[in-house]
PDB file of C-alpha atoms in Angstrom:
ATOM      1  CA  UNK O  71      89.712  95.062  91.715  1.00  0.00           C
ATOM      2  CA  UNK O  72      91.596  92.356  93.177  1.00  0.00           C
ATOM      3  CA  UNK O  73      89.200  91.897  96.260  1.00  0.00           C
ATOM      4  CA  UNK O  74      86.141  92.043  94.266  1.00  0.00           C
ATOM      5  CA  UNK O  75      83.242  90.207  96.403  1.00  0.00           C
ATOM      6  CA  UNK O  76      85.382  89.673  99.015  1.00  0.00           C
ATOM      7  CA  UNK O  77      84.482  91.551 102.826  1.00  0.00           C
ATOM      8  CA  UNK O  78      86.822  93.372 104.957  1.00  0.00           C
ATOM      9  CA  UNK O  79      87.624  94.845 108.218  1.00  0.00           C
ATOM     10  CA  UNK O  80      89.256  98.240 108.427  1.00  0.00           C
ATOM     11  CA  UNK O  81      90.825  97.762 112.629  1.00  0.00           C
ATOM     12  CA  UNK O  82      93.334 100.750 113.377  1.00  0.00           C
ATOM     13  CA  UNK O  83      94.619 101.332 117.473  1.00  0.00           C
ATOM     14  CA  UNK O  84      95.670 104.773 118.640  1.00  0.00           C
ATOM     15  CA  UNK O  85      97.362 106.880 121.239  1.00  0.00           C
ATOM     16  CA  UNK O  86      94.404 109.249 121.615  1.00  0.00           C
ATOM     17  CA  UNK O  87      92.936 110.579 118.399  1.00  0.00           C
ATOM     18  CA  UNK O  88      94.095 110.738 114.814  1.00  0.00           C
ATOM     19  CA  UNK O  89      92.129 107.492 114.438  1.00  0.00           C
ATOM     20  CA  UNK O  90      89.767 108.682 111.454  1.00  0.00           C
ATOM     21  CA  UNK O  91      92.078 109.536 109.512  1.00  0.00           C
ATOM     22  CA  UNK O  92      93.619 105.782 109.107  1.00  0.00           C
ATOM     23  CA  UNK O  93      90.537 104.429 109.031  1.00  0.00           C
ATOM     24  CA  UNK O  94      88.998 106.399 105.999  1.00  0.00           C
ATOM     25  CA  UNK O  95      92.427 105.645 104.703  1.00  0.00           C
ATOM     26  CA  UNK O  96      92.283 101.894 104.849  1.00  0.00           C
ATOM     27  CA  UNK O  97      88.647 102.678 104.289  1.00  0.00           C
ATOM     28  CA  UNK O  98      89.783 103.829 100.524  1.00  0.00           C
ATOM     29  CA  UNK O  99      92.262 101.288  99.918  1.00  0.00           C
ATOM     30  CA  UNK O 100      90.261  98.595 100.487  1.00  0.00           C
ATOM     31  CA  UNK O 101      87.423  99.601  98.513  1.00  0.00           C
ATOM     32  CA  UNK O 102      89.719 100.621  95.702  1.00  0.00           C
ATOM     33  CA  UNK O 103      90.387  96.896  95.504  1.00  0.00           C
ATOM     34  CA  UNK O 104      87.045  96.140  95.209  1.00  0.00           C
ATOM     35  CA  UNK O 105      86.519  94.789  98.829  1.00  0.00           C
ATOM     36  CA  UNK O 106      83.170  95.644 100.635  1.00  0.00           C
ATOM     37  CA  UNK O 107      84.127  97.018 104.327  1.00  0.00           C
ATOM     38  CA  UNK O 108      81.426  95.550 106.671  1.00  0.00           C
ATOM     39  CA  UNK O 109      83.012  97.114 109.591  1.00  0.00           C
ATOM     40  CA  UNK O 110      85.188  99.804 110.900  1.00  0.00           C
ATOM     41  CA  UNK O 111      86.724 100.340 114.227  1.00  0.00           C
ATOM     42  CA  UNK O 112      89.271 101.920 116.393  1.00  0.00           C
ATOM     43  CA  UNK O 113      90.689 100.796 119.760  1.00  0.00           C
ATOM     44  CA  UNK O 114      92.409 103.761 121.673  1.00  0.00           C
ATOM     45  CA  UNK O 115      94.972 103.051 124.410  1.00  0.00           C
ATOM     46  CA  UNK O 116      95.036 106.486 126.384  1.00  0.00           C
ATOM     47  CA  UNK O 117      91.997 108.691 125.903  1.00  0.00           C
ATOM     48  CA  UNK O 118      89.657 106.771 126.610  1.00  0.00           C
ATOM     49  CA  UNK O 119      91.428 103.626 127.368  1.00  0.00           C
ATOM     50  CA  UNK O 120      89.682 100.734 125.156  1.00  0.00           C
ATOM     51  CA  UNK O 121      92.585  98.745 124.237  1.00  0.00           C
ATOM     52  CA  UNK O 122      93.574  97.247 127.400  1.00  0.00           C
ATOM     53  CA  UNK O 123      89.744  97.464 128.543  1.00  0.00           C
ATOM     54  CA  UNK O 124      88.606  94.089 128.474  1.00  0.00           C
ATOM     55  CA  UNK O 125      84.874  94.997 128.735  1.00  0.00           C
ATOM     56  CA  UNK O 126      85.157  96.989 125.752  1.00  0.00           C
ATOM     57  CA  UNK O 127      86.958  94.463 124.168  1.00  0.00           C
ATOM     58  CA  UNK O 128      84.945  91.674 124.457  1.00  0.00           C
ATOM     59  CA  UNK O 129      81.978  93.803 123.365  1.00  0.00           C
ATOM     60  CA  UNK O 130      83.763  95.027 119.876  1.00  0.00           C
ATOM     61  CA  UNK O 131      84.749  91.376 119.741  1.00  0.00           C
ATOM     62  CA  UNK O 132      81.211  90.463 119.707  1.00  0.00           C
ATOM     63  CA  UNK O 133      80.048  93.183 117.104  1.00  0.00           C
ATOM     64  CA  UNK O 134      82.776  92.280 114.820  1.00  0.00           C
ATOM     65  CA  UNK O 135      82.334  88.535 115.442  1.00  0.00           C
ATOM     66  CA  UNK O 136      78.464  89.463 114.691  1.00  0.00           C
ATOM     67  CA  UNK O 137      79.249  91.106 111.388  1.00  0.00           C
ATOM     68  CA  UNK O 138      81.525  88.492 110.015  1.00  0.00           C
ATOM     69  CA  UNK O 139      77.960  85.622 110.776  1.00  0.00           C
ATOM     70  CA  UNK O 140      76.147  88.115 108.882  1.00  0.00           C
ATOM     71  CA  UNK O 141      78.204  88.409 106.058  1.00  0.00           C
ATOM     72  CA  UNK O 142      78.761  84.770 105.735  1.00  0.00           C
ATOM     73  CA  UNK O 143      75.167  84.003 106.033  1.00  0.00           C
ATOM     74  CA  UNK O 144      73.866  86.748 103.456  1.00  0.00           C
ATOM     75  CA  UNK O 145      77.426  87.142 101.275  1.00  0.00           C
ATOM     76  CA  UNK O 146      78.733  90.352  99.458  1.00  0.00           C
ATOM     77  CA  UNK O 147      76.641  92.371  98.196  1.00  0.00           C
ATOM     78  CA  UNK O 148      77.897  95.483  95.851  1.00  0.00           C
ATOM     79  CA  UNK O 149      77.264  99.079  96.540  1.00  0.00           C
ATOM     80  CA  UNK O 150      76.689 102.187  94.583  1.00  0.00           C
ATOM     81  CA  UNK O 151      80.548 102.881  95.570  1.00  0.00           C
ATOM     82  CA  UNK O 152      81.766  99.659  94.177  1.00  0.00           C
ATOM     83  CA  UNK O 153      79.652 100.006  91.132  1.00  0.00           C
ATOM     84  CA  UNK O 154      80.932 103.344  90.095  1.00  0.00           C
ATOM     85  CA  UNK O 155      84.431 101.942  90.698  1.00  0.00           C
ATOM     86  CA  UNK O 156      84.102  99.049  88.054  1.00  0.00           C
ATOM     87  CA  UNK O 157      82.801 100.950  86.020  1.00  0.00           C
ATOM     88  CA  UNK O 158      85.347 103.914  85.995  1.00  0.00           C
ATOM     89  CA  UNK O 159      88.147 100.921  85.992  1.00  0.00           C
ATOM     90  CA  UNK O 160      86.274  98.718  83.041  1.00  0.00           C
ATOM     91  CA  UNK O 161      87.853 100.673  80.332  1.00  0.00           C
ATOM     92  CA  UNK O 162      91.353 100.881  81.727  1.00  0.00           C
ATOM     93  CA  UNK O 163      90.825  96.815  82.414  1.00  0.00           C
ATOM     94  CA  UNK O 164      89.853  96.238  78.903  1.00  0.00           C
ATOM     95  CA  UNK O 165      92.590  98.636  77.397  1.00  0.00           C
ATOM     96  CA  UNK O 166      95.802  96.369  79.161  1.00  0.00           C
TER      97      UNK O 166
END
């Protein structure tokens, strides 16, 4: 639980599709640390084009730039995910 309290961003591009699969990935790792994801997103570069789209850009860029505000304004708060984590993990953490 190296990232415990700490917020994340899981932020994966793709050709076309394929993208929720590296994203619920990521998702896992990063909550297997301990982190809290306060956002998830995926910028495609063919079907539909959002990567080199510059309107669609600038609006994820103000979504994400909106959930990093409100995470610094009201901090990490745990989950019923992270919870269940710890404490599956407390007796291993104890043990070594």
């Amino acid at each position: 639980m190296r990232l415990a309290g700490k917020g994340s961003m899981v932020l994966t591009t793709t050709m076309s599709n394929g993208h929720e699969t590296g994203i619920n990935y990521l998702y896992k790792v990063l909550t297997s640390f301990g982190s809290k994801v306060i956002a998830k997103y995926n910028a495609s570069t063919q079907y539909p084009d959002q990567l080199f789209n510059e309107q669609w850009m600038t609006a994820t860029t103000e979504i994400l730039s909106s959930a990093i505000l409100d995470t610094l304004e009201k901090g990490i708060t745990s989950d019923n995910n992270l919870e269940l984590l710890f404490k599956s993990l407390k007796p291993l953490m104890i043990y070594y």
